[in-house]
Short mmCIF file of N, CA and C in Angstrom, two decimals:
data_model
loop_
_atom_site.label_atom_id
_atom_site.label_comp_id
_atom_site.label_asym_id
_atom_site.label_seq_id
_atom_site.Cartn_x
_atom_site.Cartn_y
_atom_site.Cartn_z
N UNK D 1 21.90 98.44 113.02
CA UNK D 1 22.08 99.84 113.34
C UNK D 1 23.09 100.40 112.35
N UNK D 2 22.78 101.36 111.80
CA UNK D 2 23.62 102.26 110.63
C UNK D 2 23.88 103.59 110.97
N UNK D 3 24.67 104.01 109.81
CA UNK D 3 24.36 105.89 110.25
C UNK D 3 24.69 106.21 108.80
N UNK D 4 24.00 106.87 108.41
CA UNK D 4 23.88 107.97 107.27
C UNK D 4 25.03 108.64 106.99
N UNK D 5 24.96 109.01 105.58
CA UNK D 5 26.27 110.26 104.91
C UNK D 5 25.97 111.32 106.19
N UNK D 6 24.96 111.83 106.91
CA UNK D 6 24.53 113.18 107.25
C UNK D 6 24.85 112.52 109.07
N UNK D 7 25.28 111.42 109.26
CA UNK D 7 26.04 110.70 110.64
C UNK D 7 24.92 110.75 111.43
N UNK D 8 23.75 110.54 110.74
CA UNK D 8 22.26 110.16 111.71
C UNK D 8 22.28 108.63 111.77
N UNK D 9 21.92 108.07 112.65
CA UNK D 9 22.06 107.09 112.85
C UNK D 9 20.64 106.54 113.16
N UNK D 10 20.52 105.08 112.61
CA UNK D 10 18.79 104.87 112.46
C UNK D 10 19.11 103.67 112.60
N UNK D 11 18.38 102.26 112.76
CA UNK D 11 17.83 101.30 112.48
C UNK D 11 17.46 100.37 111.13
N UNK D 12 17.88 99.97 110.38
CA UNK D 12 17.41 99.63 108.97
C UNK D 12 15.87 98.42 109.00
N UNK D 13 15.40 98.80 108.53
CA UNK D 13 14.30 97.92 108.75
C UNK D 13 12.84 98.02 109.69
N UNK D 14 13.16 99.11 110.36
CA UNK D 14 12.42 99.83 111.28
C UNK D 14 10.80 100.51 110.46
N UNK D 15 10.04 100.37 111.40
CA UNK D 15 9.09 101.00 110.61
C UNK D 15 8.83 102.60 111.83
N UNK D 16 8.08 103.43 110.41
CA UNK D 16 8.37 104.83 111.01
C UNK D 16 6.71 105.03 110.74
N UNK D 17 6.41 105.81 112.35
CA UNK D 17 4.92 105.77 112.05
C UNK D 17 4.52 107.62 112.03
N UNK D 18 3.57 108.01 111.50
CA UNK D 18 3.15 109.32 111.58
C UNK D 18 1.76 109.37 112.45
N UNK D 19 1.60 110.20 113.92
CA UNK D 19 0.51 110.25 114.17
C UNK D 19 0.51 111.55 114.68
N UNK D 20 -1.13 111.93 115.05
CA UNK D 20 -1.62 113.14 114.89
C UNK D 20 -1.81 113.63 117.01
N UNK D 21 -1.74 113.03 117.33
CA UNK D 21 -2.42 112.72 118.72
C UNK D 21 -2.00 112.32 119.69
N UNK D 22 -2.15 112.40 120.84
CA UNK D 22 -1.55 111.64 121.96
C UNK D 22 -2.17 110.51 122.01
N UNK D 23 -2.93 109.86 121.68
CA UNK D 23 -3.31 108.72 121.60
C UNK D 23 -3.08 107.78 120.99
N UNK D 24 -2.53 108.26 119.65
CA UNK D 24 -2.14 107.49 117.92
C UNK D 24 -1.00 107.02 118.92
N UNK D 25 -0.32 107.58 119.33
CA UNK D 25 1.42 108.11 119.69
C UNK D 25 1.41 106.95 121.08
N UNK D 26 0.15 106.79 121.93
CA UNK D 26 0.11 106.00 122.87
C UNK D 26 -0.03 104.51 122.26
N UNK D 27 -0.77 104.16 121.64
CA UNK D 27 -1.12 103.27 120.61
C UNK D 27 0.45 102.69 120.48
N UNK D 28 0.71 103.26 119.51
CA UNK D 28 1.62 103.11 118.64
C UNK D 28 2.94 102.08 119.95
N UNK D 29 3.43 103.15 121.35
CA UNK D 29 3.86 102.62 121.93
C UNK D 29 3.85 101.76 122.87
N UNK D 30 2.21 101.44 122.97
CA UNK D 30 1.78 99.90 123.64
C UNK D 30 2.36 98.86 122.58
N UNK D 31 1.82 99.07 121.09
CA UNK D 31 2.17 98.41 119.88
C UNK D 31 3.75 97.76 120.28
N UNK D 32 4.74 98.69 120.34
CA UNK D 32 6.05 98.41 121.23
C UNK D 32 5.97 97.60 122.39
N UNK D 33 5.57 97.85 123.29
CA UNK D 33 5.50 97.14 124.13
C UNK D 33 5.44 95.84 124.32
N UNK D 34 4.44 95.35 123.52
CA UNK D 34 3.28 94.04 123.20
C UNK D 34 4.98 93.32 121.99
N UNK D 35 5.80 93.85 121.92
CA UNK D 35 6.88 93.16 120.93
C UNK D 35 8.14 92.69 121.82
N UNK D 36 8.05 93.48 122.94
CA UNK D 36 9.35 93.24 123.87
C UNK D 36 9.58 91.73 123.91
N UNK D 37 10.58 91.64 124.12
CA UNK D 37 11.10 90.17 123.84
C UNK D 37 11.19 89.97 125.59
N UNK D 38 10.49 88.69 126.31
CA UNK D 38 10.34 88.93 127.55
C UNK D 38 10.63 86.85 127.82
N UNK D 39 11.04 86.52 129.03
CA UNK D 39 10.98 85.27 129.13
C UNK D 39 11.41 85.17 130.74
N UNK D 40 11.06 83.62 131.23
CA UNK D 40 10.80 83.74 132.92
C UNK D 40 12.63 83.36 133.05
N UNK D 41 12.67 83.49 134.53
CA UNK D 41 14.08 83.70 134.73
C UNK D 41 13.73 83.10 136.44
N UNK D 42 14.81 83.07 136.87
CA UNK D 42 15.06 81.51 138.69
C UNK D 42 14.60 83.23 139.49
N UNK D 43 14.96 84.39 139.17
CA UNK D 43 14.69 85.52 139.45
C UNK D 43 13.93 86.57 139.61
N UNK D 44 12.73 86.02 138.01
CA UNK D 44 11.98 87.28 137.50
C UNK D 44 11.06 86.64 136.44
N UNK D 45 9.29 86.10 136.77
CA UNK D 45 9.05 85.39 136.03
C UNK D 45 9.06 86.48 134.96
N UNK D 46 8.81 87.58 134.47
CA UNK D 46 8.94 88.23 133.35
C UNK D 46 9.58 89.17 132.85
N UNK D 47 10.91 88.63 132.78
CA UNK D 47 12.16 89.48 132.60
C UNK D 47 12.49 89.91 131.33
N UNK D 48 12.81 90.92 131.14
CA UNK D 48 12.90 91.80 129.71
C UNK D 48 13.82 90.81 129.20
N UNK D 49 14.24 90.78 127.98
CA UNK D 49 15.78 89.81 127.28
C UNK D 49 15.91 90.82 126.18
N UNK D 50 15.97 92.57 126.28
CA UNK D 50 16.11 92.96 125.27
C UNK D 50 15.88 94.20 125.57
N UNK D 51 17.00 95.27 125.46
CA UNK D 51 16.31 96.93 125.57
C UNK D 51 15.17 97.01 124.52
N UNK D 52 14.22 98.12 124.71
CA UNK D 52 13.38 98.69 123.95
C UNK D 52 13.88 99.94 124.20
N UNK D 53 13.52 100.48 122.64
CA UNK D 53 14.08 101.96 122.46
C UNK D 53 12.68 102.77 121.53
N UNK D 54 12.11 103.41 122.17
CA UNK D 54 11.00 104.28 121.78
C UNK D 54 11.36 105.83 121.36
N UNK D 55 11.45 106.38 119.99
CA UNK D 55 11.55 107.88 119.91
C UNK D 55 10.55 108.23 119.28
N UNK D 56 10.29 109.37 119.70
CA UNK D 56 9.17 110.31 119.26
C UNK D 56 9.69 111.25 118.45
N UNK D 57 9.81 112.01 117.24
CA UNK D 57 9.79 113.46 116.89
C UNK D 57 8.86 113.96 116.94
N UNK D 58 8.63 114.96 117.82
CA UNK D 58 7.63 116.15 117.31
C UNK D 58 7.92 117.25 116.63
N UNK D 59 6.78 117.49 115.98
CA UNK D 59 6.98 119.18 114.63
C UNK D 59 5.65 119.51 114.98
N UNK D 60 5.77 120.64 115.50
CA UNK D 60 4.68 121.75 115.68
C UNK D 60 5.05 122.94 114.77
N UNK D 61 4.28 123.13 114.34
CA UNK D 61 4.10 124.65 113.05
C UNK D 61 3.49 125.53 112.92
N UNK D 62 3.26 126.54 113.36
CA UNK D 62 2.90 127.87 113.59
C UNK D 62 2.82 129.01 113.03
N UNK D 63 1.55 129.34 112.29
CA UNK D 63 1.90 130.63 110.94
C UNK D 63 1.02 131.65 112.38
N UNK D 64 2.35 132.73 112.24
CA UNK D 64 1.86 134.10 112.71
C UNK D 64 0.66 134.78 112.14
N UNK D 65 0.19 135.82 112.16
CA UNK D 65 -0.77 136.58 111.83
C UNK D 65 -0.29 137.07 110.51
N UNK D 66 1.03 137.78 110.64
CA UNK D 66 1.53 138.54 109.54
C UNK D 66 2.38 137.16 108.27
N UNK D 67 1.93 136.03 108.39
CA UNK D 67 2.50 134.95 107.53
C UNK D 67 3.47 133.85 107.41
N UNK D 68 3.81 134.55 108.77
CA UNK D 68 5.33 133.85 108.91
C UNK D 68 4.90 132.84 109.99
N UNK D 69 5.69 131.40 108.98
CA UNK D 69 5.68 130.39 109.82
C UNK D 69 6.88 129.70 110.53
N UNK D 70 6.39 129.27 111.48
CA UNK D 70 7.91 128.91 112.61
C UNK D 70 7.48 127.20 113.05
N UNK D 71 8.36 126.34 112.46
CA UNK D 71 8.26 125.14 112.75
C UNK D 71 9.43 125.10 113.81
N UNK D 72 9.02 124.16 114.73
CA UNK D 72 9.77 123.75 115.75
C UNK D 72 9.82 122.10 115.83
N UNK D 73 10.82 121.63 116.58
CA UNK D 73 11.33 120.29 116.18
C UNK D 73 12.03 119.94 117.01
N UNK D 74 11.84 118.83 117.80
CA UNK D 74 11.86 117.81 119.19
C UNK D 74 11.73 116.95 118.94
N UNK D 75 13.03 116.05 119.70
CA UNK D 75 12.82 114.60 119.84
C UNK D 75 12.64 113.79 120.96
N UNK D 76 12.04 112.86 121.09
CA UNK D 76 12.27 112.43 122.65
C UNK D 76 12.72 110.90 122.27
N UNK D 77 13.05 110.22 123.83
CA UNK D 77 13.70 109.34 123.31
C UNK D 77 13.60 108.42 124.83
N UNK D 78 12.63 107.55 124.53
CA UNK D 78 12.80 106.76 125.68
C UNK D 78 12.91 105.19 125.42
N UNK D 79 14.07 104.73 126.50
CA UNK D 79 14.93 103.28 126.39
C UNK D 79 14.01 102.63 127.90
N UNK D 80 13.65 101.71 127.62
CA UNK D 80 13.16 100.66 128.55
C UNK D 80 15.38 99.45 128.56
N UNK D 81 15.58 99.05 129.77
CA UNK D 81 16.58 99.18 129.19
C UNK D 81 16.78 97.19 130.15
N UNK D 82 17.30 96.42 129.70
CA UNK D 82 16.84 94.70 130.30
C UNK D 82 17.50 94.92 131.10
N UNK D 83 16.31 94.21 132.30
CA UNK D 83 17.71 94.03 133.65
C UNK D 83 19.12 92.95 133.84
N UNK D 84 20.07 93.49 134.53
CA UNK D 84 20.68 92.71 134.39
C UNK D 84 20.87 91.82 135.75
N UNK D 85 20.87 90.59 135.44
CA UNK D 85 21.06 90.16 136.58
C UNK D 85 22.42 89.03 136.70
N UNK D 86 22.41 88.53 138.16
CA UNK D 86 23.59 88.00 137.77
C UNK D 86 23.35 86.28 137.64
N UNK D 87 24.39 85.75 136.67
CA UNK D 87 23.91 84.86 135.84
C UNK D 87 23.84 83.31 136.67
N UNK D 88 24.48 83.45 138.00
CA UNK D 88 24.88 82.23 138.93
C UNK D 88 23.32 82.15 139.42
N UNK D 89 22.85 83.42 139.74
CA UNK D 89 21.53 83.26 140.48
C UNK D 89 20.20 82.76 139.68
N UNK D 90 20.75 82.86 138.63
CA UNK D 90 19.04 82.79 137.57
C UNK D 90 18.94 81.18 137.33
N UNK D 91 20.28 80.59 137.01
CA UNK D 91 20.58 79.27 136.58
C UNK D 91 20.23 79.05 135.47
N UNK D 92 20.54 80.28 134.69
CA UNK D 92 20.45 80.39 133.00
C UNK D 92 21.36 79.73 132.16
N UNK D 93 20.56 78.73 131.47
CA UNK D 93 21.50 78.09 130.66
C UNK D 93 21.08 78.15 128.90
N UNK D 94 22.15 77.91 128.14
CA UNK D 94 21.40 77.92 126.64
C UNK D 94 20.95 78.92 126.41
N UNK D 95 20.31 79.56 125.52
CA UNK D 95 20.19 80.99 124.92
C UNK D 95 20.09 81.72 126.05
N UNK D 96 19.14 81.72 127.28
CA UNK D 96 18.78 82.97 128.31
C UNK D 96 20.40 83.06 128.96
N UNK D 97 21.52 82.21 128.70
CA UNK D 97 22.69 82.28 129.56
C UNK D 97 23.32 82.72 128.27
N UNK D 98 23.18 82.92 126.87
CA UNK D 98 23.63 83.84 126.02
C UNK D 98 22.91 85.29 126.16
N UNK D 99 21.31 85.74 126.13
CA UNK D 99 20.60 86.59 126.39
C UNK D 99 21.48 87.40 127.56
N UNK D 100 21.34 86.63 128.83
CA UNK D 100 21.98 87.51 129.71
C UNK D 100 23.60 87.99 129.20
N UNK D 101 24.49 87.25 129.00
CA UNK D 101 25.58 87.63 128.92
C UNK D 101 25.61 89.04 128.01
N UNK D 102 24.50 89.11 126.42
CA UNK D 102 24.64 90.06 125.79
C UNK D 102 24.42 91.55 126.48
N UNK D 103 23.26 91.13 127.21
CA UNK D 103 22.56 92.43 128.18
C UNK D 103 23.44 92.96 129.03
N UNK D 104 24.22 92.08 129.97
CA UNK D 104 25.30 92.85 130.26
C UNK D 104 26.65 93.36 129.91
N UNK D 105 27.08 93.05 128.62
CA UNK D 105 28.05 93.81 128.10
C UNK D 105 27.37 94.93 127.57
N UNK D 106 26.07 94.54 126.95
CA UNK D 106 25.64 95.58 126.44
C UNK D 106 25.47 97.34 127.32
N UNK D 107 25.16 96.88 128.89
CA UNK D 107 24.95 97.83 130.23
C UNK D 107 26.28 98.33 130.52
N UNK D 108 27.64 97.12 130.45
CA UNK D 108 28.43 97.51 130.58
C UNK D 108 29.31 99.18 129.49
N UNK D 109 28.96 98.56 128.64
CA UNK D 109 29.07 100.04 126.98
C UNK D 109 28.61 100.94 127.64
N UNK D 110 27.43 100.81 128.25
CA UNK D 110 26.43 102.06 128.40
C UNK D 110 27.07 102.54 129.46
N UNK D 111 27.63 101.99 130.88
CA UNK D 111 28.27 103.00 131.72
C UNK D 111 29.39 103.58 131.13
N UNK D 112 30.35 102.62 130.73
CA UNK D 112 31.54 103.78 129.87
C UNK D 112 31.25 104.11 129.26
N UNK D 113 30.17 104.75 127.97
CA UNK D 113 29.86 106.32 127.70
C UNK D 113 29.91 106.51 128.73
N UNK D 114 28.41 106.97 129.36
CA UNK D 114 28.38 107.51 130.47
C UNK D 114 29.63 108.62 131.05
N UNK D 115 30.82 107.21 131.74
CA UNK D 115 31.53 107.78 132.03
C UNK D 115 32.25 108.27 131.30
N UNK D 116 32.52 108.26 130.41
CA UNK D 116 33.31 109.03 129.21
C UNK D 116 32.99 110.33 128.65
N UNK D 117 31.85 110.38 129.21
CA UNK D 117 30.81 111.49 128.89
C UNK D 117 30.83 112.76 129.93
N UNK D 118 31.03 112.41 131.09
CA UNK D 118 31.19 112.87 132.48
C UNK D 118 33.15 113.81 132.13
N UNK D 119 34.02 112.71 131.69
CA UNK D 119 35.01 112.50 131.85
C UNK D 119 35.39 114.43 131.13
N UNK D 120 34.84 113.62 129.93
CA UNK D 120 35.12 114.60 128.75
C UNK D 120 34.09 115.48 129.12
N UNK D 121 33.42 116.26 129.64
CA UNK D 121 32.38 117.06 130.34
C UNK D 121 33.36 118.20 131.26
N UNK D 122 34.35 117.19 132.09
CA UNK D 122 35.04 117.75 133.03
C UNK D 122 36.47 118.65 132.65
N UNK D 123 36.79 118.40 130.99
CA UNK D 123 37.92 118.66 130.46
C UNK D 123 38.85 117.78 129.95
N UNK D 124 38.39 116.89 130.75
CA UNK D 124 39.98 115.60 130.04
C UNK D 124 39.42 114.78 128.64
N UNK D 125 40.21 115.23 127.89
CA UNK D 125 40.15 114.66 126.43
C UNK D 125 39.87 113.09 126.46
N UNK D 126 38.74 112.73 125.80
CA UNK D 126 38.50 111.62 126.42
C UNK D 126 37.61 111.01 124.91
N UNK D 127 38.32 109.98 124.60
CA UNK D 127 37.32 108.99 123.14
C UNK D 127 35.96 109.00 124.18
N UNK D 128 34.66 108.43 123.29
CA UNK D 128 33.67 108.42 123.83
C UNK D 128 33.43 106.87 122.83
N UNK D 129 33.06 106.17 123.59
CA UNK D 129 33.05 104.47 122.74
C UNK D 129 31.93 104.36 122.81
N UNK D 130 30.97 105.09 122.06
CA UNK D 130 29.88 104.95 121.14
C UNK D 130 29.34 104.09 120.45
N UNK D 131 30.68 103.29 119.73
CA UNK D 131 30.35 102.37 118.47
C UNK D 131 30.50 100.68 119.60
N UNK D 132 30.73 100.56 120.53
CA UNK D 132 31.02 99.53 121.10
C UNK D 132 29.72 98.69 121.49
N UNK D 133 28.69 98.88 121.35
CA UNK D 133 27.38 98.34 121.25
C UNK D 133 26.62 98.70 120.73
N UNK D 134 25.24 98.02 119.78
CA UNK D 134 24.59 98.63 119.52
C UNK D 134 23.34 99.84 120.22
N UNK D 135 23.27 99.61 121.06
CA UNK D 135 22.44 100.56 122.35
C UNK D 135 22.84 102.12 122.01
N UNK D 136 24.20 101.76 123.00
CA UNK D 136 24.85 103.40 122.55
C UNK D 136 25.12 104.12 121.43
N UNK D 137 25.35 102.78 120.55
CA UNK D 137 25.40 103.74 118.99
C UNK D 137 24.20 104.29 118.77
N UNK D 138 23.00 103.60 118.77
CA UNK D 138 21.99 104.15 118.36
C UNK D 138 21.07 105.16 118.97
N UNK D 139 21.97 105.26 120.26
CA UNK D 139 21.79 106.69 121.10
C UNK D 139 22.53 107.83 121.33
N UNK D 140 23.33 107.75 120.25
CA UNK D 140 24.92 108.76 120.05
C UNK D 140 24.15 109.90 119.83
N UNK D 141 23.42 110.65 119.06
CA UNK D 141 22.48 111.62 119.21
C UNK D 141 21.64 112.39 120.00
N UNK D 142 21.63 111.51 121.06
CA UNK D 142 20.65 112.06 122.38
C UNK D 142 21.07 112.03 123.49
N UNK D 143 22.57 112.16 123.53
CA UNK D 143 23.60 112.88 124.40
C UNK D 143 23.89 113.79 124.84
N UNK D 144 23.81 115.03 123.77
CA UNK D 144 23.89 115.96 123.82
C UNK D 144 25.39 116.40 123.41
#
C-alpha cells in the first residue's frame, strides 16, 4: 500500500480493470471473490483469512444539446472485512494462529479510526491513525 505525490493512495501491483456494464463490473467482482484467501477453522469451515477490498469508479458523461459536456465521477468502495474470532476457541496454531492474530489487530486499527473519526467529528482535536494498518490506510479516502 502506497500513496502518491497527489496523497492518493493505491495498491502497487494491483490490476485496474475498465468495464462498460453491470455485468463486466459483476464479473470482474466474482473474479475477486474466487481469490479470497479462505481456510477451515474449530469455528468456521470457511473462514475468510484476509479482508477483500473492492472499488468501483464510475464516470458518466453527458454532452447537452447546446455542446456542453458534464462528466461526473463516483467511487464506491466495498470491504468484505475477515472475521475475527477468538483464538482459544478455533485451536489455531502455526500460520492460521498468525492469520488470526493479524486480522485482529488489523479490526482493532479499524475501530480507532472509527473512533477517532467520531471523536474529531464531535470537536475534540483528535490524530486520526490511518497509517497504523494497512486496511485503513488504504481506506483514508473514503472517509470522508
Amino acid at each position: 500500500v502506497r500513496e502518491d505525490s497527489s496523497n492518493r493512495v493505491y495498491v502497487e501491483g494491483l490490476t485496474e480493470m475498465t468495464v462498460s456494464n453491470t455485468s463486466d463490473a459483476m464479473e470482474v467482482l466474482r473474479c475477486g471473490i474466487d481469490n479470497r484467501r479462505v481456510a477451515a477453522t474449530k469455528m468456521n469451515h470457511v473462514s475468510s483469512r484476509s479482508h477483500a477490498v473492492f472499488a468501483l469508479a464510475v464516470k458518466s458523461e453527458v454532452t447537452s444539446n447546446d455542446g456542453v459536456k458534464k462528466i461526473r465521477m463516483s467511487k464506491f468502495t466495498l470491504v468484505d472485512l475477515a472475521g475475527s474470532e477468538r483464538q482459544k476457541a478455533t485451536d489455531a496454531s502455526g500460520d492460521r494462529l498468525k492469520e488470526a492474530s493479524m486480522i485482529n489487530s488489523s479490526l482493532l486499527c479499524l475501530g480507532q479510526v472509527i473512533n477517532a473519526l467520531v471523536e474529531k467529528e464531535q470537536g475534540k482535536m483528535k490524530h486520526v491513525p490511518f497509517r497504523e494498518s494497512k486496511l485503513t490506510f488504504l481506506l483514508k479516502d473514503s472517509w470522508g
